[in-house]
mmCIF file of C-alpha atoms and ligand atoms in Angstrom:
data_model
loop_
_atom_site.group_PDB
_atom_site.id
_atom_site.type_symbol
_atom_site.label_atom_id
_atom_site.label_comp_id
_atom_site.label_asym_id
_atom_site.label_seq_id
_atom_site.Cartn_x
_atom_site.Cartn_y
_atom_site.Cartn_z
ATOM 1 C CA UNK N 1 -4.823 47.242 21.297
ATOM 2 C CA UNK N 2 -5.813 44.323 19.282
ATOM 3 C CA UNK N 3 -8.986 42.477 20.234
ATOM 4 C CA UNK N 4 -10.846 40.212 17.873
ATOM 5 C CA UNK N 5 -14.809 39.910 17.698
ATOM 6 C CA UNK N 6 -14.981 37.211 20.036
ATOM 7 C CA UNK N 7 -13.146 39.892 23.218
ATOM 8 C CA UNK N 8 -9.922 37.661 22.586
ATOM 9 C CA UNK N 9 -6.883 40.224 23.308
ATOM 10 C CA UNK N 10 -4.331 39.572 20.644
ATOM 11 C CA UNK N 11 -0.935 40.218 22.340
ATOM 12 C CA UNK N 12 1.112 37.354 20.871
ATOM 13 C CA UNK N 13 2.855 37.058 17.251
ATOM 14 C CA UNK N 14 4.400 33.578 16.203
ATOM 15 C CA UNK N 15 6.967 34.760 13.594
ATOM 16 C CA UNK N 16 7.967 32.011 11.471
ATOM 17 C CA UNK N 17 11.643 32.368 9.642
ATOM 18 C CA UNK N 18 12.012 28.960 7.515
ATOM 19 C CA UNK N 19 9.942 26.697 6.792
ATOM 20 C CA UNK N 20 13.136 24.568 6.105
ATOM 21 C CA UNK N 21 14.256 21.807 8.370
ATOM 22 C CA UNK N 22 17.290 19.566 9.525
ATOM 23 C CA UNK N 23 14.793 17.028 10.406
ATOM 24 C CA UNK N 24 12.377 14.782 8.892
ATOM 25 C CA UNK N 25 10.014 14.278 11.905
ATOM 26 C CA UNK N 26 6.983 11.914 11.208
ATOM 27 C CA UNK N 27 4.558 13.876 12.729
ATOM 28 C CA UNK N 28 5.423 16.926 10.956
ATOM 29 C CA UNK N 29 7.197 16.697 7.599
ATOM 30 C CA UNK N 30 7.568 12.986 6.809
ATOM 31 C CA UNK N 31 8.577 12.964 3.651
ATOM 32 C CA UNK N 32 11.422 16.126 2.190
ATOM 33 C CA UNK N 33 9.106 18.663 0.716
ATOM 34 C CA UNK N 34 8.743 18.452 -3.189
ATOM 35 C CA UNK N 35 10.575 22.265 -3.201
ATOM 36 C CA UNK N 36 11.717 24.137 -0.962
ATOM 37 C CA UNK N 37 10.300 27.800 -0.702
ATOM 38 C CA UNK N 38 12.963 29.821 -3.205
ATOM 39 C CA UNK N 39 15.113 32.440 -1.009
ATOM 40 C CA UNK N 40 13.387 35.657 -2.609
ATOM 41 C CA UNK N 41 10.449 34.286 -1.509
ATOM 42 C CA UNK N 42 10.748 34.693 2.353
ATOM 43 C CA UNK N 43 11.177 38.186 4.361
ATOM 44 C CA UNK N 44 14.437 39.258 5.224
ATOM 45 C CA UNK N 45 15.304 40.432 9.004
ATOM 46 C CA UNK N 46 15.075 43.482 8.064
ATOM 47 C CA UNK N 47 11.617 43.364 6.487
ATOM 48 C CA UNK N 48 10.522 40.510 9.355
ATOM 49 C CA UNK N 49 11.169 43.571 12.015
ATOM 50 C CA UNK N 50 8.768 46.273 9.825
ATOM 51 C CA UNK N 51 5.899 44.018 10.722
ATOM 52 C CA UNK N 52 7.018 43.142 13.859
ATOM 53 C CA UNK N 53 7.491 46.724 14.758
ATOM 54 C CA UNK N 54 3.664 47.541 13.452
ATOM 55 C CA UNK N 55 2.953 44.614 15.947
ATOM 56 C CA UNK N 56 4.484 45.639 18.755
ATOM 57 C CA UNK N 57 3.067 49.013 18.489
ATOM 58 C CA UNK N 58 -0.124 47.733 18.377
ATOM 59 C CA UNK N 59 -0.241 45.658 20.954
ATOM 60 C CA UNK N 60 1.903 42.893 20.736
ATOM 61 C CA UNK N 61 3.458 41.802 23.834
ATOM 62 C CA UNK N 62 5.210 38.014 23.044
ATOM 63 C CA UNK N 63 6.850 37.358 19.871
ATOM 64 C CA UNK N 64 8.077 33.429 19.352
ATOM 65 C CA UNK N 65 10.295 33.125 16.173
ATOM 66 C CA UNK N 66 9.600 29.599 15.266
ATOM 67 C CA UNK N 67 9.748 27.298 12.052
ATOM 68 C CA UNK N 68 10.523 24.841 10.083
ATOM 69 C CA UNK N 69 13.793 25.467 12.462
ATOM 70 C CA UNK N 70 14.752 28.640 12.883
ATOM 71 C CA UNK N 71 18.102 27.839 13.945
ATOM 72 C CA UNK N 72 19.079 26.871 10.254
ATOM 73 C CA UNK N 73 18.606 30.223 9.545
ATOM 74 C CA UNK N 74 21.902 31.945 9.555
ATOM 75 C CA UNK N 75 22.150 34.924 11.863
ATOM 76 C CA UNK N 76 19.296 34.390 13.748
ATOM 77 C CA UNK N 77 20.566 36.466 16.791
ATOM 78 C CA UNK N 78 19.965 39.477 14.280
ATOM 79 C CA UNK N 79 16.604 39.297 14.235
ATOM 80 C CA UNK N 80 16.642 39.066 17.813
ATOM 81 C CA UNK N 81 18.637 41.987 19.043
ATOM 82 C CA UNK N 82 16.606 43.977 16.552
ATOM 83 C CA UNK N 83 13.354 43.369 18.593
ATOM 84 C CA UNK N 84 15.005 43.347 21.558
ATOM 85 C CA UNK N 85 16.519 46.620 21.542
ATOM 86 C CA UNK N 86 12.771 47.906 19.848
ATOM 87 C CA UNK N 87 11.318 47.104 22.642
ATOM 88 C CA UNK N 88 12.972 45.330 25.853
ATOM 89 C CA UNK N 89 9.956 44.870 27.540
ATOM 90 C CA UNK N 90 8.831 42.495 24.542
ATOM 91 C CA UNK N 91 9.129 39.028 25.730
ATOM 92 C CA UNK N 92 11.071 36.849 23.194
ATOM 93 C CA UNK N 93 11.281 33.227 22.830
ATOM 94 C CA UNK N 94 12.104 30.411 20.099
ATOM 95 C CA UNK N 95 10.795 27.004 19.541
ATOM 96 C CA UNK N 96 13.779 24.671 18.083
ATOM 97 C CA UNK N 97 14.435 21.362 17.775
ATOM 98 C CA UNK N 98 17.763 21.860 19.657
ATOM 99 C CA UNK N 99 20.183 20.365 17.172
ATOM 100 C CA UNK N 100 22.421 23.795 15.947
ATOM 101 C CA UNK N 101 21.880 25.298 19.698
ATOM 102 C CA UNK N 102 25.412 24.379 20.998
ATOM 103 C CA UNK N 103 27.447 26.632 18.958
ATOM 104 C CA UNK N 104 24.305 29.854 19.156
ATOM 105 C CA UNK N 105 22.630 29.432 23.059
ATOM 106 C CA UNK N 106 24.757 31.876 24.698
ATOM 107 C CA UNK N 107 24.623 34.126 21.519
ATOM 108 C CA UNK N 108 21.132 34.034 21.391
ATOM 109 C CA UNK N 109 20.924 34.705 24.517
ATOM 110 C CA UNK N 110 22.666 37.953 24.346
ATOM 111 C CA UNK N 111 21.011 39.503 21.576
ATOM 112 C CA UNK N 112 17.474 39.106 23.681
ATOM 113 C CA UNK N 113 15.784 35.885 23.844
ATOM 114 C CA UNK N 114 14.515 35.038 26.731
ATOM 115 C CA UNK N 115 13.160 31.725 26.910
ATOM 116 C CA UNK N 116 12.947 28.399 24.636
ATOM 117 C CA UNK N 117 11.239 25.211 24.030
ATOM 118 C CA UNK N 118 13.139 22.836 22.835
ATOM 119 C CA UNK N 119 11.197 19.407 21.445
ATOM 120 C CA UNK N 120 12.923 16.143 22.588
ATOM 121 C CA UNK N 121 10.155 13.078 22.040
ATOM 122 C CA UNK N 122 12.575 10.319 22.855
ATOM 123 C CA UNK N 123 15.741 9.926 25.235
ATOM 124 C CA UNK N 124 16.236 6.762 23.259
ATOM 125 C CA UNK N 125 18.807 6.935 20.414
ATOM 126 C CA UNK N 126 17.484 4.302 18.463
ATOM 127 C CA UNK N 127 13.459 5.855 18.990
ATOM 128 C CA UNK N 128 14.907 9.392 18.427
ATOM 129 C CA UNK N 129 15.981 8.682 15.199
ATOM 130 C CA UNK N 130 13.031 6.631 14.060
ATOM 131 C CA UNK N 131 10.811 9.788 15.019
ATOM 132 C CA UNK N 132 13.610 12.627 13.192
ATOM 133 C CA UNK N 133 14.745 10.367 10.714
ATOM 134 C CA UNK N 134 18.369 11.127 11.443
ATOM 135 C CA UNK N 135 20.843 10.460 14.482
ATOM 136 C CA UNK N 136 20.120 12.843 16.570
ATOM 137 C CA UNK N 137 19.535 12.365 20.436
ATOM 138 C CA UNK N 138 23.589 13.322 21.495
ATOM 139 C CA UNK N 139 23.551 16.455 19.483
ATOM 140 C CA UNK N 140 19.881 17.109 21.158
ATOM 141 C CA UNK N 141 20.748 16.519 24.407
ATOM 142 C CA UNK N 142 24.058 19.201 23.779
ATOM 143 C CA UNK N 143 21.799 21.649 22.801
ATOM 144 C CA UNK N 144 19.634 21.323 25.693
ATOM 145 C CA UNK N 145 22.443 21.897 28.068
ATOM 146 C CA UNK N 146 23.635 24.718 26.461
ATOM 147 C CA UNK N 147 20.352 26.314 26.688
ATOM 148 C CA UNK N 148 20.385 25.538 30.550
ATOM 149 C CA UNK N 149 24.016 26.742 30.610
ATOM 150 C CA UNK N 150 23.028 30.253 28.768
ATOM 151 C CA UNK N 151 20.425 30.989 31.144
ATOM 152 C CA UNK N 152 17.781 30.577 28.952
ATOM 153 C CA UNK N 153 14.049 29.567 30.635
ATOM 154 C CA UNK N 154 13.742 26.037 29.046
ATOM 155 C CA UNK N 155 10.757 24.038 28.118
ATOM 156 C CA UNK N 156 10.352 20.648 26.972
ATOM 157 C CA UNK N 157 8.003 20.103 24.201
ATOM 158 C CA UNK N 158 7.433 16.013 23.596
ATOM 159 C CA UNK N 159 4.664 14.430 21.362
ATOM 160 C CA UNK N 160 3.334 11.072 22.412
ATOM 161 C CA UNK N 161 2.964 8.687 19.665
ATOM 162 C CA UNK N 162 1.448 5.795 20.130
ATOM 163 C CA UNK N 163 3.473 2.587 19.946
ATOM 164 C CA UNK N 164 6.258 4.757 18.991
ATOM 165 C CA UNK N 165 7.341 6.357 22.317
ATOM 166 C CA UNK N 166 3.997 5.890 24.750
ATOM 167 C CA UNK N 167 6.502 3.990 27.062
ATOM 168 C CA UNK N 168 8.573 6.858 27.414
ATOM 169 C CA UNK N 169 6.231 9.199 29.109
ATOM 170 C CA UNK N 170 7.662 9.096 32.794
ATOM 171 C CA UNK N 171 11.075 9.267 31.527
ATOM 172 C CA UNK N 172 10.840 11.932 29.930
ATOM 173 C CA UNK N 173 9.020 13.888 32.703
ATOM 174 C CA UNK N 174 11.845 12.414 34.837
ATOM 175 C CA UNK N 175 14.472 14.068 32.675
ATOM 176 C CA UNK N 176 12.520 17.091 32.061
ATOM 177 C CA UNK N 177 12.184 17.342 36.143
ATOM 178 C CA UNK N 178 15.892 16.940 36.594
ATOM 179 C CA UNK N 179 17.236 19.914 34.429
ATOM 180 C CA UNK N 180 14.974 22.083 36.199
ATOM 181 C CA UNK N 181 12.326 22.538 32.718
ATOM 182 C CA UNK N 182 8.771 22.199 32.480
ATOM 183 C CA UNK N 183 7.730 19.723 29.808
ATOM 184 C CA UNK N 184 4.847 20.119 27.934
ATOM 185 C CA UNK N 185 2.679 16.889 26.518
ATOM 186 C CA UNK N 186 1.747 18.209 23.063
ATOM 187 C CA UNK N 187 -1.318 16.024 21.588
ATOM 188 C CA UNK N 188 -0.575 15.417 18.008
ATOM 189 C CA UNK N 189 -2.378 17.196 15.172
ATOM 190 C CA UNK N 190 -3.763 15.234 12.487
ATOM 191 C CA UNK N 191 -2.336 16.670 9.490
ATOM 192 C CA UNK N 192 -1.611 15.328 5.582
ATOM 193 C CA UNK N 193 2.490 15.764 5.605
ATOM 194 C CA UNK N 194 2.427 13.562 8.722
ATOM 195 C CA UNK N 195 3.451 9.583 8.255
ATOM 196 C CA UNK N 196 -0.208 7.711 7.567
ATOM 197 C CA UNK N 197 0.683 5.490 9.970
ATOM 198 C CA UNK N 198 1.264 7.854 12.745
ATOM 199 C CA UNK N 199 -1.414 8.437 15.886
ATOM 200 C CA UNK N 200 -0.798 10.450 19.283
ATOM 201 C CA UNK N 201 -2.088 9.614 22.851
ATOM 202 C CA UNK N 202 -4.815 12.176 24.123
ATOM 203 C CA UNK N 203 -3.507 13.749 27.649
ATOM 204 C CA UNK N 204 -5.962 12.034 29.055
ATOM 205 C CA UNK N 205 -4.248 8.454 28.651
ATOM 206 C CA UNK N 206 -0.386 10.621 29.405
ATOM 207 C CA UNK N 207 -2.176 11.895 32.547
ATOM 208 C CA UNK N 208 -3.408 8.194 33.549
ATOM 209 C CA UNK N 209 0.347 7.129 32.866
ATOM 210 C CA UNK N 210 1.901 9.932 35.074
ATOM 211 C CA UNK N 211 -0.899 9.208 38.009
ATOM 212 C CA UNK N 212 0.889 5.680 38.359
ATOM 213 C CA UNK N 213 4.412 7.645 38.648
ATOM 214 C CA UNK N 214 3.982 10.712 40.689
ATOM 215 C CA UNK N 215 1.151 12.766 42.908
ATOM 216 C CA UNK N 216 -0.022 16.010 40.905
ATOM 217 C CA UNK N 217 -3.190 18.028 41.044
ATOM 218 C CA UNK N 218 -4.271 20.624 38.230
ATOM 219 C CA UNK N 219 -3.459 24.223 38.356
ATOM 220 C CA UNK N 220 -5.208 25.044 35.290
ATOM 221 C CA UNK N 221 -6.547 28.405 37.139
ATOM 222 C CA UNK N 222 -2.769 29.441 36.389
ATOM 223 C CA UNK N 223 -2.688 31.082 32.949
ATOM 224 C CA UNK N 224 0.461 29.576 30.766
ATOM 225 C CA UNK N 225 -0.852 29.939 27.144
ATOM 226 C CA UNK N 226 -2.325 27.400 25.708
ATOM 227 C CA UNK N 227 -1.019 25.028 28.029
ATOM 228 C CA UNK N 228 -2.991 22.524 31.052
ATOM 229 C CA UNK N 229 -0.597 23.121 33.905
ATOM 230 C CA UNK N 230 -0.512 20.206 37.116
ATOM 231 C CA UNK N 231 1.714 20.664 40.174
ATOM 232 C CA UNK N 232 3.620 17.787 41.767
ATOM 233 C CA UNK N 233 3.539 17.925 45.722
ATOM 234 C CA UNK N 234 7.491 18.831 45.572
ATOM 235 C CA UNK N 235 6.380 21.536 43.285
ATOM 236 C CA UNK N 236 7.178 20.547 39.778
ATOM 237 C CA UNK N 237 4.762 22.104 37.193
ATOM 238 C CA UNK N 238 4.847 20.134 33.881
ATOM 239 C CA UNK N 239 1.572 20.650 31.102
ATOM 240 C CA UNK N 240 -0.435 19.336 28.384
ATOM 241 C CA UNK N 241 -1.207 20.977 25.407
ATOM 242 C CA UNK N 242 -4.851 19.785 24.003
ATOM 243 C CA UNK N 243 -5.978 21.117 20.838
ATOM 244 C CA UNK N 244 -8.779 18.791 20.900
ATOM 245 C CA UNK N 245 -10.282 19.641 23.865
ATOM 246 C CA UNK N 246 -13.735 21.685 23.459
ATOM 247 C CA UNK N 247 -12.433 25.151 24.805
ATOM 248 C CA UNK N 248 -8.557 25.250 23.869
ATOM 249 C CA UNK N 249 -9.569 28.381 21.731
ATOM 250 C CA UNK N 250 -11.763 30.483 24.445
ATOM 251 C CA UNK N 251 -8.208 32.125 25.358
ATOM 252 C CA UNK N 252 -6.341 32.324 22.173
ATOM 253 C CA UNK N 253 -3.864 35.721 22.136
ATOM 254 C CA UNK N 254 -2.279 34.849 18.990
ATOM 255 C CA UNK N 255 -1.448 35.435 15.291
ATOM 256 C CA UNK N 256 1.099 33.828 12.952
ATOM 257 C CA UNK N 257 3.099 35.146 10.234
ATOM 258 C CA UNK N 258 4.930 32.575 8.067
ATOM 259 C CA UNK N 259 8.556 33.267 6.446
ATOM 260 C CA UNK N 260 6.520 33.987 3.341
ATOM 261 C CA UNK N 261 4.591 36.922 4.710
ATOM 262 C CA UNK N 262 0.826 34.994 5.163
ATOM 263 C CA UNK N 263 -0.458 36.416 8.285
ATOM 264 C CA UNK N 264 -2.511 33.621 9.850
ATOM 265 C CA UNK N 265 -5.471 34.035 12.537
ATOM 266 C CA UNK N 266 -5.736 30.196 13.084
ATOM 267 C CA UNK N 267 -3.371 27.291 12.694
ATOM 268 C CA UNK N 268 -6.061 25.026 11.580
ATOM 269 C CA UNK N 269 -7.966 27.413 8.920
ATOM 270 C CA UNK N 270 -6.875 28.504 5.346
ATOM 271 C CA UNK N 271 -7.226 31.627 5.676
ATOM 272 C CA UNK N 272 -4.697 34.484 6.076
ATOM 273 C CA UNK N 273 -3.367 37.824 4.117
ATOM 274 C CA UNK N 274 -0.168 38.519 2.754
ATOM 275 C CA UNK N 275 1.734 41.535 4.261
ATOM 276 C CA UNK N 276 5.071 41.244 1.723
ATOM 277 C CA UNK N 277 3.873 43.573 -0.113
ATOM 278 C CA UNK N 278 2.772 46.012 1.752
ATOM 279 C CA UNK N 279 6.477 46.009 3.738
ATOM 280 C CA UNK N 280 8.319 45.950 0.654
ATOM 281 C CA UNK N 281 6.991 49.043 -0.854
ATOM 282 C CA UNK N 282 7.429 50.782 2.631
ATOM 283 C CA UNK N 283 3.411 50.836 3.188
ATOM 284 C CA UNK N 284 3.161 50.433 6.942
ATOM 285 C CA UNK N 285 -0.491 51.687 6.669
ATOM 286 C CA UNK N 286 -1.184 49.365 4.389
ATOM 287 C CA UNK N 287 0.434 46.957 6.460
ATOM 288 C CA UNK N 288 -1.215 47.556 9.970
ATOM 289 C CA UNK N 289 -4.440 47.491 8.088
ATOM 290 C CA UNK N 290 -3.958 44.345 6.856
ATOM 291 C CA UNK N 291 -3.136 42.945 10.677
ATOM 292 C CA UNK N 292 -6.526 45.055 11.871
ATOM 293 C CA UNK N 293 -8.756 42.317 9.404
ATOM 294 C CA UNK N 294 -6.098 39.633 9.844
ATOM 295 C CA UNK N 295 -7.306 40.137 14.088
ATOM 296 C CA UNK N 296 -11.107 40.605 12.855
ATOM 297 C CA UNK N 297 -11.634 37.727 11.301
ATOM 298 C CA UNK N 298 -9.796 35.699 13.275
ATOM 299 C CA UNK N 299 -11.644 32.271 13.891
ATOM 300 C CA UNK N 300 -13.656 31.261 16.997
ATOM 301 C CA UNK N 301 -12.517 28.272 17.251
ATOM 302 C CA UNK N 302 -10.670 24.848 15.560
ATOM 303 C CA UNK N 303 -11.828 21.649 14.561
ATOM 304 C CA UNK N 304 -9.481 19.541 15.766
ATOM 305 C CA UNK N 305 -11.573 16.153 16.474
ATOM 306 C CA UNK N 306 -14.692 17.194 14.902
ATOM 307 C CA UNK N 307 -15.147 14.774 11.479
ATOM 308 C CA UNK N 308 -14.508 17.162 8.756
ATOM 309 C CA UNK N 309 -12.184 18.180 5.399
ATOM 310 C CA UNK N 310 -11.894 21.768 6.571
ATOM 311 C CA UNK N 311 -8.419 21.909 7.801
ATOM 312 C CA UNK N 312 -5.453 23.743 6.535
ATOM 313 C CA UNK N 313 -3.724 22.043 3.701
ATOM 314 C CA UNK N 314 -0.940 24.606 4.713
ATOM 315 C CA UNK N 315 1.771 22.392 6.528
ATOM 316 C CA UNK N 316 2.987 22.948 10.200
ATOM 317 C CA UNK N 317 6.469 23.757 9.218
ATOM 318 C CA UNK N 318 4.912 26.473 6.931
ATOM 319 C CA UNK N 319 2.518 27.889 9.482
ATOM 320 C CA UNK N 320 5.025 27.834 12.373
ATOM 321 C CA UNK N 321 3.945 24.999 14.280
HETATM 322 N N1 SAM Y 401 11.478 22.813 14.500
HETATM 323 C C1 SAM Y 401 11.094 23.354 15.753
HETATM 324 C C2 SAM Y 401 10.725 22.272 16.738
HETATM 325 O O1 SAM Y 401 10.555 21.120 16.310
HETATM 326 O O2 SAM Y 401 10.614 22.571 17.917
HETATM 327 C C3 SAM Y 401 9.992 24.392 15.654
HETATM 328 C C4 SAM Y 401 8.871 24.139 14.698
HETATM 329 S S1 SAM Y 401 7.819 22.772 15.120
HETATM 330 C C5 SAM Y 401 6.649 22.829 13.796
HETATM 331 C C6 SAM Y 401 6.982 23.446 16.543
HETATM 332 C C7 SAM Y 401 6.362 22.420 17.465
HETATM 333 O O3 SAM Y 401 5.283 21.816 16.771
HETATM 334 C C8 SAM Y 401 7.285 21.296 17.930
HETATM 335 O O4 SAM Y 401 7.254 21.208 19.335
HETATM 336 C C9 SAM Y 401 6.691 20.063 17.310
HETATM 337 O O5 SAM Y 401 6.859 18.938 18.125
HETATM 338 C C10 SAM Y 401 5.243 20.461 17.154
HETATM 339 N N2 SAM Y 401 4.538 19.738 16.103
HETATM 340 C C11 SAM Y 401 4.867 19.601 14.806
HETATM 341 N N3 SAM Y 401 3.950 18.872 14.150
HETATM 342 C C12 SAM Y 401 3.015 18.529 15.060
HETATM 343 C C13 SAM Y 401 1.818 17.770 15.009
HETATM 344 N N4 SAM Y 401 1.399 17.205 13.907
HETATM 345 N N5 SAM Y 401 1.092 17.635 16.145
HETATM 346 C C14 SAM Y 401 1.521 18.201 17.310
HETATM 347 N N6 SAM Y 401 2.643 18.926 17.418
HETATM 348 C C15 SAM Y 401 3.389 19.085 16.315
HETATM 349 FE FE1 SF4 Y 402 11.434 20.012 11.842
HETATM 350 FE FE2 SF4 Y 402 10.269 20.831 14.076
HETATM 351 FE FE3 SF4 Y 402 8.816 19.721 12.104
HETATM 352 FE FE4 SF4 Y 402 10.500 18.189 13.493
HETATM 353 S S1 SF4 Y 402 8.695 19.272 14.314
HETATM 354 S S2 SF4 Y 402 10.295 18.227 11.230
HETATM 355 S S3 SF4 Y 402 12.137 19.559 13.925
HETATM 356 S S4 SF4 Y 402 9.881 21.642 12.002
#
């Protein structure tokens, strides 16, 4: 078992497999990076599932492959079947922007995954490709349907920008609501590869817009990660995601490891170890050490809101998001 010094259980692993893109969202990587990360660089399935194996035998319980997109990733389902056949019980999910997912949902869903967010900020063409910075709502939209149409558990992941898509918040809830997912406000992250021009709505303001739409109550008592969850009186359980808000970290299960090996305690810190090393030369003691300090030192909490320098320079397409 892995628990940190603060009692935190550490059962979750965000595996990140590019840091590459097909989009250039504002919030996230406005401008094309200066160079991409060369292909030697970043683990290969095969060395991906070593650590992932060290995980899961130490605890690890939820494994999200995430990006950059994953899905530009060739083979993807690979990586998946390998876990999955590891260790069935491991739940396995994928966060992806949606794009590539009508030619690979059903695939995917063979080799293992389970569930998947998919982020959609705008069902307005024109807005959608303001905030991707390429045409993209049609092909979006495909890829959410496939999803549904695999039998994949779908989520909706939208961030609220303000001025950009703040008028959009019902809609999307509405849409979210009629395919049968649970969307997920996600309050934007200050961070330096983000558009300078770019600010998010607090759920406190998307919660104020939704009162005015429909009747909901908080079930926060229900656990769903990092996630706020609210109930609609038909039912309908949608959530916000606050990484501002005072105790977001008091529950934190997870670690990250980025395409390039950096295994990462804390999305908003610097700090993290490299395990490439120690999986290329075949040292999995080396290896599951290197998780052990990774989980000891993993931060109490971020500084999201708080006025100071110290956050990551490490982008979110790096980190996996
Ligand atoms: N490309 C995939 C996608 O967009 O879903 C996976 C990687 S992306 C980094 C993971 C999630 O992080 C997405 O839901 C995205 O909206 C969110 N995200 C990226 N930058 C963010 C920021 N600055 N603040 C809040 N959420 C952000
Ligand atoms: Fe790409 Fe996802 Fe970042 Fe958008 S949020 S640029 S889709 S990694």
């Amino acid at each position: 078992m892995l628990r940190d010094p603060f009692g935190r259980e550490v059962t979750y692993l965000r595996v990140s497999v590019t840091e590459r893109c097909n989009f250039r969202c504002r919030y996230c990587m406005a401008e094309k990076p200066f160079s991409w990360v060369p292909k030697e660089n970043l683990l290969s399935y095969e060395e991906l599932f070593a650590f992932i194996k060290i995980g899961i035998d130490s605890g690890i319980r939820k494994i999200r492959i995430t990006g950059g997109e994953p899905t530009t990733r060739e083979n993807l389902d690979e990586l998946i079947s390998m876990i999955h056949t590891y260790a069935p019980e491991v739940d396995i999910g994928l966060t992806s922007n949606g794009y590539l997912l009508p030619a690979i949902a059903h695939k995917l869903k063979r080799a293992g995954l389970k569930r998947i967010n998919i982020s959609l900020d705008s069902l307005e063409t024109e807005t959608l490709h303001y905030i991707a910075q390429k045409d993209v709502l049609s092909q979006v939209l495909k890829g959410i349907e496939a999803a549904v149409s695999a039998g994949l558990s779908v989520k909706i992941n939208s961030v609220i920008l303000r001025g950009i898509n703040e008028h959009e918040i019902t809609t999307l809830f509405d849409y979210a609501k009629e395919i049968g997912a649970q969307i997920r406000y996600i309050e934007y992250m200050e961070n330096s590869y983000a558009s300078n021009t770019i600010s998010g709505l607090r759920s406190d303001e998307i919660l104020e817009t939704l009162s005015h739409h429909t009747h909901f109550t908080s079930v926060s008592s229900i656990k769903s990660g990092p996630a706020n969850l609210y109930e609609t009186s038909t039912g309908y359980r949608f959530g916000t995601i606050e990484p501002h808000r005072h105790d977001f970290c008091a529950t934190c299960d997870r670690l990250r490891l980025s395409a390039e090996g950096d295994l990462i305690g804390c999305l908003y810190f610097e700090g993290a170890k490299n395990i490439k090393e120690a999986i290329r030369c075949g040292d999995t003691r080396e290896a599951a050490k290197i998780l052990a300090e990774v989980v000891d030192n993993k931060p109490e909490k971020n500084l999201w809101g708080v006025d100071t320098n110290e956050v990551s320079s490490r982008a979110f397409y790096r980190t996996g998001g």
